[in-house]
């Protein structure tokens, strides 16, 4: 029913379940000791971190600031936020096992139980509320990659998609009511940029509006906000549809739903307005003179009830682009079917030794070091051995380069390397030792480019998005 | 008593407690809703992430692979590792609050309680044990920045140093007994590199050896391991001392203890050998023919008791360079007393507007964008506005550039900027608008260098370690 927004002419065809692909690629394991909490092996952690780094690299231009917040909070915080009762089924309770936390004259709440966080919002409210905020400080945009826990029946747990522990590319935007439209526009732009980068889509945009009966705030507050959401959606230049009356009682939202070629839908990004949490946490900012003038007196009985003189309540926008990083990874694993773009690939190249002579093995070692860490430092124009006492700079992006020096026939090694999905297959034998070069096996990616590592101009590998240059 | 290894001629002089400095710099807050779990504000998260990125950049050359592991594990795992009983006082228990986890015909352990992890080791053992390992695969080095929780009495909690939740730059090296010396040598090299980078020290190296009575394994196993540790310490070229008999019952260790100029000692890095955990988790690897030959038959009754035919037990080395990132941050906050090196500084520059004319404000905005994100992209040799639809590459390191466009006198603004510890203070007025440049306020860091942003050669800022180039 809703229109689709194409980001690719080539919709993904899932060839296999992400769990089967992940096992073949050593991406993650599961353990009966922690059902629903996948253990990411180095290859899986590599993809996870590339996803995280990619988003981090975009945050400054979108004005997001990362914060680091607790994993456990006292029951009393979850009572303020409402989760303790409304989200009880999905929450884990945490208590100290020793007697050390107990004191006879404990302050109120001092020794009460904790809740393991299912969401970051309450912690971000504490940060917002830690100092006086002026209308000029807004929007404040906190991003947080914290691990989150939500209890699910153990029978329903599966791979990276049905989990108890996961990470969101979570963010909360604290803004003035008049800033909603601009924030939504920027978020829709961000979503489009990310989906384009991974060649994902097409996707649906669905606006859910005020429920008829149960809602907080005034109808005029809702209408103002909904009109801003509609304007932002129109300005995005993309098709969208209306789910009238389907919003949460605390605010309207926009769902972004990916569709794959089998017609399966994947809920990833969400943009959720929240009029309630700022009330529950009594968040406020010093309003501008204009705001105070135009503000209807009626509103003092709505969301702004109880604010100090001259203050107003901010709106919170919960937003995630990937949604759950684990689920997004599962999607990408199926989407790329084991052949990852070079920049997120955990198997960027493998060097195959043609034989086991010392010359060949030494050359394999040299090529591996050169490709993974770049050219060794020059002293007086001469290459010197890389000394581990010199730190590498923070923008160093090491490549994952494996070597296969086993005594098996080359054909077998190439076959295995292809099955493993290496982006480049590099062969080193006597000939390559003599001309101080490598042979790129036909069929692996973009062979010409990689070859230039050994060009006279020094070490040059062009590999796109954040790779060696 | 132990000798000091200088890394700097200029030992740090703590001028103030890290909590006071942190408050002035908006680094973190604490909350009664989560005692001992500091909430890192954007400035604090910035420093935290630079520390993390710095270590990550070094991991490939030291052969560490990052993994991502669960936060909670069933009680039965902590019973295998021994923590459930031996570490009970410090552990938090986790249980689902809903009924959803409970089934009438639950498998063994399915619905038991969880422990919130105080350490990463057991999870890394599960990863090691997830496939067959050969002597050729070792060492395997897993690194993990997971949040850890250890229960402490609430009265003892303080700032970033006495906490319940923290992150280690944790790693576990699974190696053959004959690889211990090389691994210790590399780790000592890593420690020296990190302390040199931050200009920390001097520091002590202390070797703790086998306790006289209570220990596991054979005396010959201990002697072999201790001799390797001594050789590695000797090869490091640094002074070290012996704490005879002071090792844990499960293995010898090396403590690295920083000393500041007031004589206060800070335990940061540790290198702990572990003969026990590989036994408890029944870890093994396929031994080499040579190893099997030289192995004493007596050893089958020691650590290797119970291994499969042809297999041996690996040794585990627990190691951390920073130790707790939170505590290391506290140390750096006091060490630098608010004047951070540019590359980790959360306040890299501030642009002060001389007045509020539209021209000046527009130029402030231009300079801020240019300095934080680099030059806008060129199309046909002409600068075009940065479009948010083009992603920035992963090796982009955005700079934190603030602007002060308030109507206060320049002198006041400069005074405040100095107090806040900005590395650069940049002034923009009418004159700067006309010549399309900036003025660097004398007294801020390395002014000449930053000035070259506006040189004819394009955007150039040299800021060291991972900054713009
Ligand atoms: Zn939220
Ligand atoms: Zn450990």
CSV table of C-alpha atoms in Angstrom, one decimal, chain A residues 80-455:
chain,number,residue,atom,x,y,z
A,80,UNK,CA,10.3,8.2,36.8
A,81,UNK,CA,10.5,7.1,33.2
A,82,UNK,CA,7.6,4.7,33.5
A,83,UNK,CA,9.5,1.7,32.3
A,84,UNK,CA,9.5,-0.1,35.6
A,85,UNK,CA,5.8,-0.9,35.3
A,86,UNK,CA,5.0,-0.5,31.7
A,87,UNK,CA,8.0,-2.4,30.4
A,88,UNK,CA,8.4,-4.9,33.3
A,89,UNK,CA,8.2,-8.0,31.2
A,90,UNK,CA,11.1,-7.0,29.0
A,91,UNK,CA,13.4,-5.8,31.8
A,92,UNK,CA,16.1,-7.5,33.8
A,93,UNK,CA,16.5,-6.8,37.5
A,94,UNK,CA,20.0,-6.4,39.0
A,95,UNK,CA,21.0,-6.8,42.6
A,96,UNK,CA,24.4,-6.9,44.4
A,97,UNK,CA,25.3,-10.4,45.6
A,98,UNK,CA,27.5,-9.3,48.5
A,99,UNK,CA,26.4,-7.6,51.6
A,100,UNK,CA,28.7,-4.6,50.8
A,101,UNK,CA,25.9,-2.4,49.3
A,102,UNK,CA,23.7,-2.7,52.4
A,103,UNK,CA,24.0,-0.1,55.2
A,104,UNK,CA,21.7,0.1,58.2
A,105,UNK,CA,21.0,3.8,57.7
A,106,UNK,CA,20.7,3.7,53.9
A,107,UNK,CA,19.4,6.8,52.2
A,108,UNK,CA,16.2,6.5,50.3
A,109,UNK,CA,16.9,4.4,47.2
A,110,UNK,CA,20.4,3.7,48.2
A,111,UNK,CA,20.2,0.0,48.3
A,112,UNK,CA,17.2,-0.6,46.1
A,113,UNK,CA,17.4,-2.9,43.1
A,114,UNK,CA,18.6,-1.8,39.7
A,115,UNK,CA,17.2,-2.3,36.2
A,116,UNK,CA,19.5,-3.3,33.3
A,117,UNK,CA,18.8,-0.7,30.7
A,118,UNK,CA,16.5,-1.5,27.8
A,119,UNK,CA,16.9,2.0,26.4
A,120,UNK,CA,19.2,5.0,26.7
A,121,UNK,CA,16.6,7.8,26.9
A,122,UNK,CA,16.4,8.2,30.8
A,123,UNK,CA,20.2,8.5,31.0
A,124,UNK,CA,20.2,11.2,28.3
A,125,UNK,CA,17.5,13.0,30.2
A,126,UNK,CA,19.8,13.1,33.3
A,127,UNK,CA,22.5,14.6,31.1
A,128,UNK,CA,20.2,17.2,29.6
A,129,UNK,CA,19.0,18.1,33.1
A,130,UNK,CA,22.5,18.4,34.6
A,131,UNK,CA,22.7,22.1,33.9
A,132,UNK,CA,20.6,25.1,32.9
A,133,UNK,CA,19.7,25.1,29.2
A,134,UNK,CA,18.8,28.1,27.1
A,135,UNK,CA,16.8,28.2,23.9
A,136,UNK,CA,20.0,29.1,22.2
A,137,UNK,CA,21.6,25.8,23.3
A,138,UNK,CA,19.0,23.7,21.5
A,139,UNK,CA,18.9,21.4,19.7
A,140,UNK,CA,21.2,19.2,21.8
A,141,UNK,CA,21.8,15.9,20.1
A,142,UNK,CA,23.2,13.0,22.2
A,143,UNK,CA,24.3,9.8,20.4
A,144,UNK,CA,25.0,6.5,22.3
A,145,UNK,CA,26.1,3.1,21.1
A,146,UNK,CA,25.6,1.4,24.6
A,147,UNK,CA,24.6,-2.3,24.9
A,148,UNK,CA,20.9,-2.7,25.6
A,149,UNK,CA,19.1,-5.6,27.2
A,150,UNK,CA,15.5,-6.7,26.6
A,151,UNK,CA,14.2,-10.0,27.9
A,152,UNK,CA,12.7,-12.3,25.3
A,153,UNK,CA,11.4,-15.8,25.7
A,154,UNK,CA,14.4,-18.1,25.2
A,155,UNK,CA,12.5,-20.1,22.5
A,156,UNK,CA,12.2,-17.1,20.2
A,157,UNK,CA,16.0,-16.2,20.2
A,158,UNK,CA,17.8,-16.6,16.9
A,159,UNK,CA,21.1,-15.4,15.5
A,160,UNK,CA,21.5,-11.6,15.3
A,161,UNK,CA,17.9,-10.8,14.7
A,162,UNK,CA,16.0,-12.1,17.8
A,163,UNK,CA,18.4,-11.2,20.7
A,164,UNK,CA,18.4,-10.1,24.3
A,165,UNK,CA,21.5,-8.0,24.1
A,166,UNK,CA,22.1,-5.6,21.2
A,167,UNK,CA,23.4,-2.1,20.3
A,168,UNK,CA,21.5,0.7,18.7
A,169,UNK,CA,22.9,3.7,16.9
A,170,UNK,CA,20.7,5.5,19.4
A,171,UNK,CA,20.3,9.2,19.6
A,172,UNK,CA,18.0,11.7,21.4
A,173,UNK,CA,17.5,15.2,20.0
A,174,UNK,CA,16.3,17.7,22.6
A,175,UNK,CA,14.8,20.6,20.7
A,176,UNK,CA,12.3,23.5,20.8
A,177,UNK,CA,8.9,22.7,19.3
A,178,UNK,CA,9.7,25.1,16.3
A,179,UNK,CA,12.8,23.0,15.5
A,180,UNK,CA,11.0,19.7,14.9
A,181,UNK,CA,10.7,20.1,11.1
A,182,UNK,CA,14.4,20.9,10.5
A,183,UNK,CA,15.5,18.0,12.7
A,184,UNK,CA,13.2,15.6,10.9
A,185,UNK,CA,14.5,16.8,7.5
A,186,UNK,CA,18.1,16.3,8.5
A,187,UNK,CA,17.3,12.8,9.9
A,188,UNK,CA,15.6,11.8,6.7
A,189,UNK,CA,18.6,13.0,4.8
A,190,UNK,CA,20.9,10.9,7.1
A,191,UNK,CA,18.7,7.8,6.5
A,192,UNK,CA,18.9,8.2,2.8
A,193,UNK,CA,22.7,8.7,2.9
A,194,UNK,CA,23.2,5.5,4.9
A,195,UNK,CA,20.9,3.4,2.8
A,196,UNK,CA,22.5,4.7,-0.4
A,197,UNK,CA,26.0,3.8,0.9
A,198,UNK,CA,25.0,0.2,1.5
A,199,UNK,CA,22.9,0.1,-1.6
A,200,UNK,CA,19.9,-1.0,0.5
A,201,UNK,CA,16.3,-0.5,-0.4
A,202,UNK,CA,13.8,0.3,-1.6
A,203,UNK,CA,12.1,1.6,1.6
A,204,UNK,CA,8.8,2.9,2.8
A,205,UNK,CA,8.2,6.0,4.9
A,206,UNK,CA,5.2,5.8,7.2
A,207,UNK,CA,3.8,8.7,9.3
A,208,UNK,CA,1.8,7.6,12.3
A,209,UNK,CA,-0.3,10.4,13.8
A,210,UNK,CA,-2.3,11.1,17.0
A,211,UNK,CA,-4.5,8.2,18.4
A,212,UNK,CA,-8.1,9.3,18.6
A,213,UNK,CA,-8.7,8.7,22.3
A,214,UNK,CA,-5.6,8.1,24.5
A,215,UNK,CA,-2.9,10.8,24.1
A,216,UNK,CA,-1.0,13.4,26.1
A,217,UNK,CA,-0.8,17.1,25.4
A,218,UNK,CA,-3.2,19.3,23.5
A,219,UNK,CA,-4.7,18.7,20.0
A,220,UNK,CA,-3.1,21.9,18.9
A,221,UNK,CA,0.4,20.7,20.0
A,222,UNK,CA,-0.1,17.5,18.1
A,223,UNK,CA,-1.3,19.3,14.9
A,224,UNK,CA,1.7,21.7,15.0
A,225,UNK,CA,4.1,18.8,15.3
A,226,UNK,CA,2.4,16.6,12.7
A,227,UNK,CA,2.4,19.5,10.2
A,228,UNK,CA,6.1,19.8,10.7
A,229,UNK,CA,6.6,16.1,10.1
A,230,UNK,CA,4.5,16.3,7.0
A,231,UNK,CA,6.5,19.3,5.7
A,232,UNK,CA,9.7,17.5,6.4
A,233,UNK,CA,8.5,14.4,4.6
A,234,UNK,CA,7.3,16.5,1.6
A,235,UNK,CA,10.7,18.3,1.5
A,236,UNK,CA,12.5,15.0,1.4
A,237,UNK,CA,11.3,14.5,-2.1
A,238,UNK,CA,10.4,10.9,-1.3
A,239,UNK,CA,7.0,9.1,-1.3
A,240,UNK,CA,5.4,8.6,2.1
A,241,UNK,CA,2.1,7.3,3.5
A,242,UNK,CA,-0.1,8.1,6.4
A,243,UNK,CA,-1.1,5.7,9.2
A,244,UNK,CA,-3.7,8.0,10.7
A,245,UNK,CA,-4.2,7.4,14.4
A,246,UNK,CA,-1.4,4.9,14.7
A,247,UNK,CA,1.1,7.0,16.7
A,248,UNK,CA,2.1,6.2,20.3
A,249,UNK,CA,0.1,8.1,23.0
A,250,UNK,CA,3.2,10.2,23.7
A,251,UNK,CA,3.9,11.4,20.1
A,252,UNK,CA,3.7,10.9,16.3
A,253,UNK,CA,6.5,8.9,14.6
A,254,UNK,CA,8.0,8.0,11.2
A,255,UNK,CA,8.8,4.4,10.5
A,256,UNK,CA,11.3,3.5,7.8
A,257,UNK,CA,10.8,0.0,6.5
A,258,UNK,CA,13.2,-1.7,4.1
A,259,UNK,CA,11.8,-4.2,1.6
A,260,UNK,CA,13.9,-6.9,0.1
A,261,UNK,CA,13.2,-8.7,-3.2
A,262,UNK,CA,11.4,-11.5,-1.6
A,263,UNK,CA,8.9,-8.9,-0.3
A,264,UNK,CA,10.1,-9.3,3.3
A,265,UNK,CA,10.0,-6.1,5.3
A,266,UNK,CA,12.7,-5.0,7.7
A,267,UNK,CA,12.0,-2.3,10.3
A,268,UNK,CA,15.3,-0.5,10.8
A,269,UNK,CA,15.3,3.3,11.3
A,270,UNK,CA,12.7,5.0,13.4
A,271,UNK,CA,12.0,8.7,14.2
A,272,UNK,CA,9.8,9.0,17.3
A,273,UNK,CA,8.6,12.3,18.8
A,274,UNK,CA,8.1,12.3,22.5
A,275,UNK,CA,6.0,14.8,24.5
A,276,UNK,CA,5.9,12.6,27.6
A,277,UNK,CA,9.5,12.0,28.8
A,278,UNK,CA,10.3,15.7,29.0
A,279,UNK,CA,7.3,16.0,31.4
A,280,UNK,CA,8.2,12.9,33.4
A,281,UNK,CA,11.7,14.3,33.9
A,282,UNK,CA,10.5,17.8,34.3
A,283,UNK,CA,12.9,19.0,31.6
A,284,UNK,CA,12.9,22.7,30.7
A,285,UNK,CA,14.8,25.4,28.9
A,286,UNK,CA,14.9,29.2,29.2
A,287,UNK,CA,12.5,30.3,26.4
A,288,UNK,CA,13.2,33.1,24.0
A,289,UNK,CA,11.2,36.3,24.4
A,290,UNK,CA,9.4,35.5,21.1
A,291,UNK,CA,8.4,32.1,22.3
A,292,UNK,CA,7.0,33.4,25.5
A,293,UNK,CA,5.0,36.0,23.6
A,294,UNK,CA,3.5,33.6,21.1
A,295,UNK,CA,2.8,30.8,23.5
A,296,UNK,CA,-0.9,30.2,24.1
A,297,UNK,CA,-1.9,30.5,27.7
A,298,UNK,CA,-3.8,27.3,27.2
A,299,UNK,CA,-0.5,25.4,26.8
A,300,UNK,CA,0.4,26.0,30.4
A,301,UNK,CA,-2.2,23.3,31.1
A,302,UNK,CA,-0.7,21.0,28.5
A,303,UNK,CA,2.9,19.8,28.2
A,304,UNK,CA,4.3,22.9,29.9
A,305,UNK,CA,2.4,22.5,33.1
A,306,UNK,CA,4.7,22.9,36.0
A,307,UNK,CA,7.7,24.6,34.3
A,308,UNK,CA,9.4,27.5,36.1
A,309,UNK,CA,8.6,31.1,35.1
A,310,UNK,CA,10.1,31.9,31.7
A,311,UNK,CA,10.8,28.3,30.8
A,312,UNK,CA,9.3,25.8,28.4
A,313,UNK,CA,9.6,22.1,27.8
A,314,UNK,CA,11.7,20.7,25.0
A,315,UNK,CA,10.5,18.0,22.7
A,316,UNK,CA,12.6,14.7,22.6
A,317,UNK,CA,13.1,13.0,19.2
A,318,UNK,CA,14.3,9.4,19.6
A,319,UNK,CA,16.0,8.3,16.4
A,320,UNK,CA,18.1,5.4,15.1
A,321,UNK,CA,19.3,5.0,11.5
A,322,UNK,CA,20.5,1.4,11.6
A,323,UNK,CA,18.2,0.6,14.5
A,324,UNK,CA,19.8,-2.5,16.1
A,325,UNK,CA,23.4,-2.8,14.8
A,326,UNK,CA,23.1,-6.6,15.2
A,327,UNK,CA,19.9,-6.8,13.1
A,328,UNK,CA,21.4,-4.4,10.5
A,329,UNK,CA,24.5,-6.7,10.3
A,330,UNK,CA,22.2,-9.7,9.7
A,331,UNK,CA,20.6,-7.7,6.9
A,332,UNK,CA,23.9,-6.8,5.3
A,333,UNK,CA,25.2,-10.4,5.7
A,334,UNK,CA,22.2,-11.6,3.6
A,335,UNK,CA,22.3,-8.6,1.3
A,336,UNK,CA,25.9,-9.1,0.3
A,337,UNK,CA,25.8,-12.9,0.6
A,338,UNK,CA,29.4,-13.0,1.8
A,339,UNK,CA,30.9,-10.7,-0.8
A,340,UNK,CA,31.3,-7.5,1.2
A,341,UNK,CA,32.4,-4.1,-0.1
A,342,UNK,CA,36.1,-3.8,0.5
A,343,UNK,CA,35.8,-1.2,3.2
A,344,UNK,CA,33.7,-3.4,5.6
A,345,UNK,CA,35.1,-6.7,4.5
A,346,UNK,CA,36.7,-8.8,7.2
A,347,UNK,CA,38.6,-10.7,4.5
A,348,UNK,CA,40.1,-8.0,2.4
A,349,UNK,CA,42.9,-10.1,0.8
A,350,UNK,CA,44.7,-13.3,1.1
A,351,UNK,CA,48.3,-14.0,0.0
A,352,UNK,CA,48.9,-17.5,-1.3
A,353,UNK,CA,52.4,-18.8,-1.3
A,354,UNK,CA,53.2,-20.9,-4.4
A,355,UNK,CA,55.8,-22.9,-2.5
A,356,UNK,CA,57.5,-23.0,0.9
A,357,UNK,CA,61.0,-21.8,0.0
A,358,UNK,CA,62.5,-19.2,2.5
A,359,UNK,CA,62.6,-16.5,-0.3
A,360,UNK,CA,58.9,-16.9,-1.0
A,361,UNK,CA,57.9,-17.1,2.6
A,362,UNK,CA,59.9,-13.9,3.4
A,363,UNK,CA,58.2,-12.1,0.4
A,364,UNK,CA,54.7,-13.2,1.6
A,365,UNK,CA,55.6,-11.8,5.0
A,366,UNK,CA,56.8,-8.5,3.5
A,367,UNK,CA,53.7,-8.1,1.3
A,368,UNK,CA,51.4,-8.9,4.2
A,369,UNK,CA,53.0,-6.3,6.4
A,370,UNK,CA,53.1,-3.7,3.7
A,371,UNK,CA,49.4,-4.2,2.7
A,372,UNK,CA,48.1,-4.3,6.2
A,373,UNK,CA,49.9,-1.5,7.9
A,374,UNK,CA,51.2,0.6,4.9
A,375,UNK,CA,54.8,1.3,3.9
A,376,UNK,CA,57.4,1.2,6.6
A,377,UNK,CA,58.7,4.6,7.8
A,378,UNK,CA,61.5,6.3,5.8
A,379,UNK,CA,64.6,7.5,7.6
A,380,UNK,CA,67.0,9.5,5.4
A,381,UNK,CA,65.0,8.3,2.4
A,382,UNK,CA,65.5,4.7,3.3
A,383,UNK,CA,62.9,2.3,4.5
A,384,UNK,CA,63.5,1.1,8.1
A,385,UNK,CA,61.9,-1.8,9.9
A,386,UNK,CA,58.7,-0.7,11.6
A,387,UNK,CA,59.5,-0.3,15.3
A,388,UNK,CA,56.7,-0.9,17.6
A,389,UNK,CA,57.9,1.9,19.8
A,390,UNK,CA,56.4,4.4,17.3
A,391,UNK,CA,52.7,4.7,17.6
A,392,UNK,CA,50.5,4.7,14.6
A,393,UNK,CA,48.2,7.7,14.2
A,394,UNK,CA,44.5,7.5,14.9
A,395,UNK,CA,43.4,7.8,11.3
A,396,UNK,CA,45.4,4.6,10.4
A,397,UNK,CA,43.0,2.1,9.0
A,398,UNK,CA,44.7,-1.3,9.0
A,399,UNK,CA,43.6,-3.8,6.3
A,400,UNK,CA,42.8,-7.4,7.1
A,401,UNK,CA,45.3,-9.4,5.0
A,402,UNK,CA,45.7,-13.1,5.6
A,403,UNK,CA,48.3,-15.5,4.3
A,404,UNK,CA,48.1,-19.1,3.2
A,405,UNK,CA,51.5,-20.7,3.3
A,406,UNK,CA,50.3,-24.2,3.5
A,407,UNK,CA,51.8,-26.9,1.3
A,408,UNK,CA,48.6,-27.6,-0.6
A,409,UNK,CA,48.2,-27.1,-4.4
A,410,UNK,CA,47.5,-23.5,-5.6
A,411,UNK,CA,44.2,-24.6,-7.2
A,412,UNK,CA,42.9,-25.8,-3.9
A,413,UNK,CA,44.0,-22.6,-2.1
A,414,UNK,CA,42.4,-20.4,-4.7
A,415,UNK,CA,39.1,-22.4,-4.5
A,416,UNK,CA,39.1,-22.0,-0.7
A,417,UNK,CA,39.9,-18.3,-0.9
A,418,UNK,CA,37.0,-17.7,-3.3
A,419,UNK,CA,34.6,-19.6,-1.0
A,420,UNK,CA,35.8,-17.5,1.9
A,421,UNK,CA,34.9,-14.4,-0.1
A,422,UNK,CA,38.3,-12.6,-0.1
A,423,UNK,CA,38.1,-9.4,-2.0
A,424,UNK,CA,41.6,-9.9,-3.4
A,425,UNK,CA,43.6,-13.1,-4.0
A,426,UNK,CA,47.3,-12.4,-4.3
A,427,UNK,CA,49.8,-15.0,-5.4
A,428,UNK,CA,53.5,-15.0,-4.5
A,429,UNK,CA,56.1,-17.4,-6.1
A,430,UNK,CA,59.7,-17.3,-7.3
A,431,UNK,CA,58.9,-14.9,-10.1
A,432,UNK,CA,57.2,-12.5,-7.8
A,433,UNK,CA,60.2,-12.6,-5.4
A,434,UNK,CA,62.5,-11.7,-8.3
A,435,UNK,CA,60.6,-8.7,-9.5
A,436,UNK,CA,59.6,-7.7,-6.0
A,437,UNK,CA,55.9,-7.7,-6.9
A,438,UNK,CA,52.7,-9.8,-6.6
A,439,UNK,CA,50.3,-11.4,-9.0
A,440,UNK,CA,46.6,-10.6,-8.6
A,441,UNK,CA,44.5,-13.7,-9.3
A,442,UNK,CA,42.0,-12.9,-12.0
A,443,UNK,CA,38.5,-12.8,-10.7
A,444,UNK,CA,39.2,-11.0,-7.5
A,445,UNK,CA,38.1,-7.4,-7.1
A,446,UNK,CA,39.6,-4.4,-8.8
A,447,UNK,CA,43.0,-6.0,-9.4
A,448,UNK,CA,44.7,-3.0,-11.1
A,449,UNK,CA,44.2,-0.8,-8.2
A,450,UNK,CA,45.7,-3.0,-5.6
A,451,UNK,CA,48.7,-3.7,-7.9
A,452,UNK,CA,49.8,-0.1,-7.5
A,453,UNK,CA,51.0,-0.9,-4.0
A,454,UNK,CA,54.2,-1.9,-5.7
A,455,UNK,CA,54.4,1.0,-8.1
